[in-house]
mmCIF file of C-alpha atoms and ligand atoms in Angstrom:
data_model
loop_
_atom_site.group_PDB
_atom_site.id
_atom_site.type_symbol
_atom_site.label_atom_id
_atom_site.label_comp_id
_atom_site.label_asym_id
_atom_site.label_seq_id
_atom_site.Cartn_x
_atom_site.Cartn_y
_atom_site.Cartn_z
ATOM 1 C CA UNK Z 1 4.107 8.885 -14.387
ATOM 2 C CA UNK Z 2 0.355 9.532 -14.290
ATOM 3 C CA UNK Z 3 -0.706 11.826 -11.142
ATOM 4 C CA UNK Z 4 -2.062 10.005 -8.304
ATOM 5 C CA UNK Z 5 -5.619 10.756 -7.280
ATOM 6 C CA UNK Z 6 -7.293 10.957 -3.967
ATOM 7 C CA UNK Z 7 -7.763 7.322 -3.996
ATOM 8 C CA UNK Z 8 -4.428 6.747 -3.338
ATOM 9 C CA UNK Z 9 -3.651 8.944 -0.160
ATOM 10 C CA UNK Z 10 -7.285 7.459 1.136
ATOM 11 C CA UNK Z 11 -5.613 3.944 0.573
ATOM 12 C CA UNK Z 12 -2.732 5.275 2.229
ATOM 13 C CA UNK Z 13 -4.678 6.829 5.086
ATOM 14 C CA UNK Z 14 -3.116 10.256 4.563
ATOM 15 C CA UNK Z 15 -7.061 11.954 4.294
ATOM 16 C CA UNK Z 16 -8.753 10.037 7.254
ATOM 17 C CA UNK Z 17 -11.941 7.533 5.487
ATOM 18 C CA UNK Z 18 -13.401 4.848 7.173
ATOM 19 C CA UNK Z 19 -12.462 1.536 5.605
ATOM 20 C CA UNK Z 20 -14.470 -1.357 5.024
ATOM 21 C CA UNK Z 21 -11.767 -3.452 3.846
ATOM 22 C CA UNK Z 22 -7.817 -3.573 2.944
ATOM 23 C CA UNK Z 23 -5.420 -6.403 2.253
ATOM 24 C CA UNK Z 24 -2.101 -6.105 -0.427
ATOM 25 C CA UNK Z 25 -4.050 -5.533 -3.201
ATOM 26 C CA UNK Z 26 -7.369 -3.764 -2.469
ATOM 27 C CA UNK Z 27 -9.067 -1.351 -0.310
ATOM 28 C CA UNK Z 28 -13.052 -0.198 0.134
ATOM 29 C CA UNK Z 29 -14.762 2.277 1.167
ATOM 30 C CA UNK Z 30 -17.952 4.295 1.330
ATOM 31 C CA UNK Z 31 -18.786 6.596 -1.913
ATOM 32 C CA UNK Z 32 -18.342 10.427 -0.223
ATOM 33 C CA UNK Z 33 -21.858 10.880 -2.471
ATOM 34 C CA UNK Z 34 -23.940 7.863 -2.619
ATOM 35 C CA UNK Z 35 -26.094 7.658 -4.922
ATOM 36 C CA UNK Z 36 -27.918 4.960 -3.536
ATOM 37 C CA UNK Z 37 -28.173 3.359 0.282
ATOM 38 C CA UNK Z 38 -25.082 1.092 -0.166
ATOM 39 C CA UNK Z 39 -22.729 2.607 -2.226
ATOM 40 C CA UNK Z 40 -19.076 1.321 -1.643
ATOM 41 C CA UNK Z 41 -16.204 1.295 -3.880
ATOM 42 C CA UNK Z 42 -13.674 -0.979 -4.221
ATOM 43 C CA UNK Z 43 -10.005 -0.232 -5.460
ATOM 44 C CA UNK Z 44 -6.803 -1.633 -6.222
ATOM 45 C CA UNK Z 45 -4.166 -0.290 -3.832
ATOM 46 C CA UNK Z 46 -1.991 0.223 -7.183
ATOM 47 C CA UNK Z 47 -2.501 3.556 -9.066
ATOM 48 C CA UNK Z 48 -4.317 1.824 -11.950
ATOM 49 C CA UNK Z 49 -6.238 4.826 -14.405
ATOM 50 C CA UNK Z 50 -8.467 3.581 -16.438
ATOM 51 C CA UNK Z 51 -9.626 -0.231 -17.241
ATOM 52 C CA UNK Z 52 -7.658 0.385 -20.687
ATOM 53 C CA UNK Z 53 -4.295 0.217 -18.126
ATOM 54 C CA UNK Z 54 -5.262 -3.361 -16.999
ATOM 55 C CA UNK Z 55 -2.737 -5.667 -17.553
ATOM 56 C CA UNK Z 56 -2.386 -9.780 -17.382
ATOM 57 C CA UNK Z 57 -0.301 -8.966 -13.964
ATOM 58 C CA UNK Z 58 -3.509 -7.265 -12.633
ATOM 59 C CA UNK Z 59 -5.824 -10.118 -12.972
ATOM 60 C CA UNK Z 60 -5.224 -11.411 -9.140
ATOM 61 C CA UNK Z 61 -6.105 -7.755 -8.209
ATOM 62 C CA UNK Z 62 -9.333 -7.506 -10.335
ATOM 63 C CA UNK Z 63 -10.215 -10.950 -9.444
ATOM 64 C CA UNK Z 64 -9.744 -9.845 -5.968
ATOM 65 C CA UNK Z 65 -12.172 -6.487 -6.218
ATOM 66 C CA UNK Z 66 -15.090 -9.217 -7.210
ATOM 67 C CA UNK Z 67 -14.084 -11.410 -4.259
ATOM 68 C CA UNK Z 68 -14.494 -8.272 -2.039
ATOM 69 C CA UNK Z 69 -17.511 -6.594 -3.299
ATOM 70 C CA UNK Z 70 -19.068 -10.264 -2.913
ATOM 71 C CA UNK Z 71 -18.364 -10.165 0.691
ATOM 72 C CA UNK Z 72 -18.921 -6.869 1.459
ATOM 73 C CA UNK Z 73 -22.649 -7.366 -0.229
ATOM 74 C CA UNK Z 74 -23.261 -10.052 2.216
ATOM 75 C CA UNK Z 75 -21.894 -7.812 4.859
ATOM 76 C CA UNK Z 76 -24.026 -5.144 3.836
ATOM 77 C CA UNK Z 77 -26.852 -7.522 3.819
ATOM 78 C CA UNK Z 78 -27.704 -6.663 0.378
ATOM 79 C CA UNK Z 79 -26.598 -9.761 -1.350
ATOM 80 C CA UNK Z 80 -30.120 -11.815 -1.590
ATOM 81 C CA UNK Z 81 -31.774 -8.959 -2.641
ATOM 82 C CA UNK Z 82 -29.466 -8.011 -5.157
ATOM 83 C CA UNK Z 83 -27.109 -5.202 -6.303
ATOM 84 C CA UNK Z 84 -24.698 -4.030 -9.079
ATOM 85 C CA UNK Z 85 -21.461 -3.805 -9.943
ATOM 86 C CA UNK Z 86 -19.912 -0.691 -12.054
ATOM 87 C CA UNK Z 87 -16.792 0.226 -12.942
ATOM 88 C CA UNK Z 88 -16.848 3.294 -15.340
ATOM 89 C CA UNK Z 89 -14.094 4.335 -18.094
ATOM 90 C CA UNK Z 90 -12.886 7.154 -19.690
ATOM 91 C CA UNK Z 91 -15.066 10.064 -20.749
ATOM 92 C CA UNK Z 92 -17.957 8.207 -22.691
ATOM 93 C CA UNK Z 93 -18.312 5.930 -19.336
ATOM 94 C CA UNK Z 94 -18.691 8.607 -16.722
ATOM 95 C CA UNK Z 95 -15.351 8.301 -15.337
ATOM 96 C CA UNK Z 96 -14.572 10.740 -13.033
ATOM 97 C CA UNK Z 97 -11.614 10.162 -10.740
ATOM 98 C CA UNK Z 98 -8.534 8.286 -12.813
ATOM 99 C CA UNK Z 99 -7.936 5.518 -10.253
ATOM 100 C CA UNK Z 100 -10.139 2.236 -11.117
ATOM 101 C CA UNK Z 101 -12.762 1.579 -8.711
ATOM 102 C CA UNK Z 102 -15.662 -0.721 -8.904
ATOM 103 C CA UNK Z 103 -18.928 0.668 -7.290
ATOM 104 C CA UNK Z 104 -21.008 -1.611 -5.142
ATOM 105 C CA UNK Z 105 -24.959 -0.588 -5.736
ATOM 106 C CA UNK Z 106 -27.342 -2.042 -3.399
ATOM 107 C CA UNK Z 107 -30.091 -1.241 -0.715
ATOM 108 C CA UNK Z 108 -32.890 -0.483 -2.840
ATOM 109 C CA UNK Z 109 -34.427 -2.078 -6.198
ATOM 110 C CA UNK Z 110 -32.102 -0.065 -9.306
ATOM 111 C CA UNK Z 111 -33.722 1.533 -12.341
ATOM 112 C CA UNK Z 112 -32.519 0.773 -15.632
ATOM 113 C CA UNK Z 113 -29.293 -0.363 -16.343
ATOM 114 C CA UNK Z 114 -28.580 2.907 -18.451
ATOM 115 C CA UNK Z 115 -29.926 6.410 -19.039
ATOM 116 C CA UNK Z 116 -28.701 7.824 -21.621
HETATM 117 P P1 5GP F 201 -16.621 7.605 -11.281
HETATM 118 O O1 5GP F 201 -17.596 8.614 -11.808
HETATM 119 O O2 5GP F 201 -15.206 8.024 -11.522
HETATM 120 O O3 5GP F 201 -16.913 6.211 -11.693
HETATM 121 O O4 5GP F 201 -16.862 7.609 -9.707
HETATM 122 C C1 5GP F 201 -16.102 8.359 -8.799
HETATM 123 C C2 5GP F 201 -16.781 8.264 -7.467
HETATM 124 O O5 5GP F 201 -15.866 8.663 -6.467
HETATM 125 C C3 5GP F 201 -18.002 9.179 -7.343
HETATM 126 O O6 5GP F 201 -19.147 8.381 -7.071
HETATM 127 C C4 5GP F 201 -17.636 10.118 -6.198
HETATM 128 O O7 5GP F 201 -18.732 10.422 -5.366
HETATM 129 C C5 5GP F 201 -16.561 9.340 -5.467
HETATM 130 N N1 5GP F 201 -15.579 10.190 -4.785
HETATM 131 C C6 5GP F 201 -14.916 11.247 -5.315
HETATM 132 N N2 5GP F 201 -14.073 11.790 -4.415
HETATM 133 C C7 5GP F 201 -14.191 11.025 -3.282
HETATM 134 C C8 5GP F 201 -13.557 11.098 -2.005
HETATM 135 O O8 5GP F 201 -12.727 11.946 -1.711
HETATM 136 N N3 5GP F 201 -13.918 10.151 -1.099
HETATM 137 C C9 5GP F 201 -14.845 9.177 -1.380
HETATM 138 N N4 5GP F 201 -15.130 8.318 -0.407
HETATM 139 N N5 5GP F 201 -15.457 9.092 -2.581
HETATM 140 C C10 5GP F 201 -15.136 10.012 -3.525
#
């Protein structure tokens, strides 16, 4: 059994965060850093590491965390303008907490796609 993260006792509520959204499958919330005006992540409730973990029985919940970051974009009012969705793995790809989450970028025009 791979430890939990944070993620999961924020999903759970057990560390107070503000949520944006939560059904059976994901939750969202605000970045505790953001790196840029709207930054919100979006996460499956299940303890998920690493993209290399996804399964064919996650594909409702991934599908979902587009759904959501769709809807949250227009909530955000960022959707005509434009943002980005991330979702970094392992070492190489700036992972940093071992509980998938998909950042939602937006509020302000982004730079290059990568620096390296
Ligand atoms: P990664 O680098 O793993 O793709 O992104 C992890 C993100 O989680 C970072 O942007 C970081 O600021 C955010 N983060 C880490 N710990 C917490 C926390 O306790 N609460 C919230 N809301 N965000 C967190």
């Amino acid at each position: 059994m791979i430890e939990e993260t944070i993620f999961s006792k924020i999903i759970r509520q057990e560390i107070p965060t503000p949520l944006l959204y939560q059904d059976d499958l994901v939750t969202a919330f605000r970045d505790i850093t953001p790196k840029v005006s709207s930054h919100i992540l979006i996460v499956p409730n299940k303890h998920i590491p690493t993209i290399n973990d996804v399964t064919e029985s996650d594909e409702l919940t991934m599908g979902r965390m587009i759904t959501v970051a769709k809807k949250l974009a227009k909530e955000e009012g960022i959707d005509e303008d434009g943002y980005r969705l991330i979702i970094n793995c392992n070492d190489d790809g700036g992972q940093e907490v071992y509980h998938i989450h998909m950042h939602l970028l937006g509020g302000q025009r982004l730079g290059r796609m990568l620096s390296l």
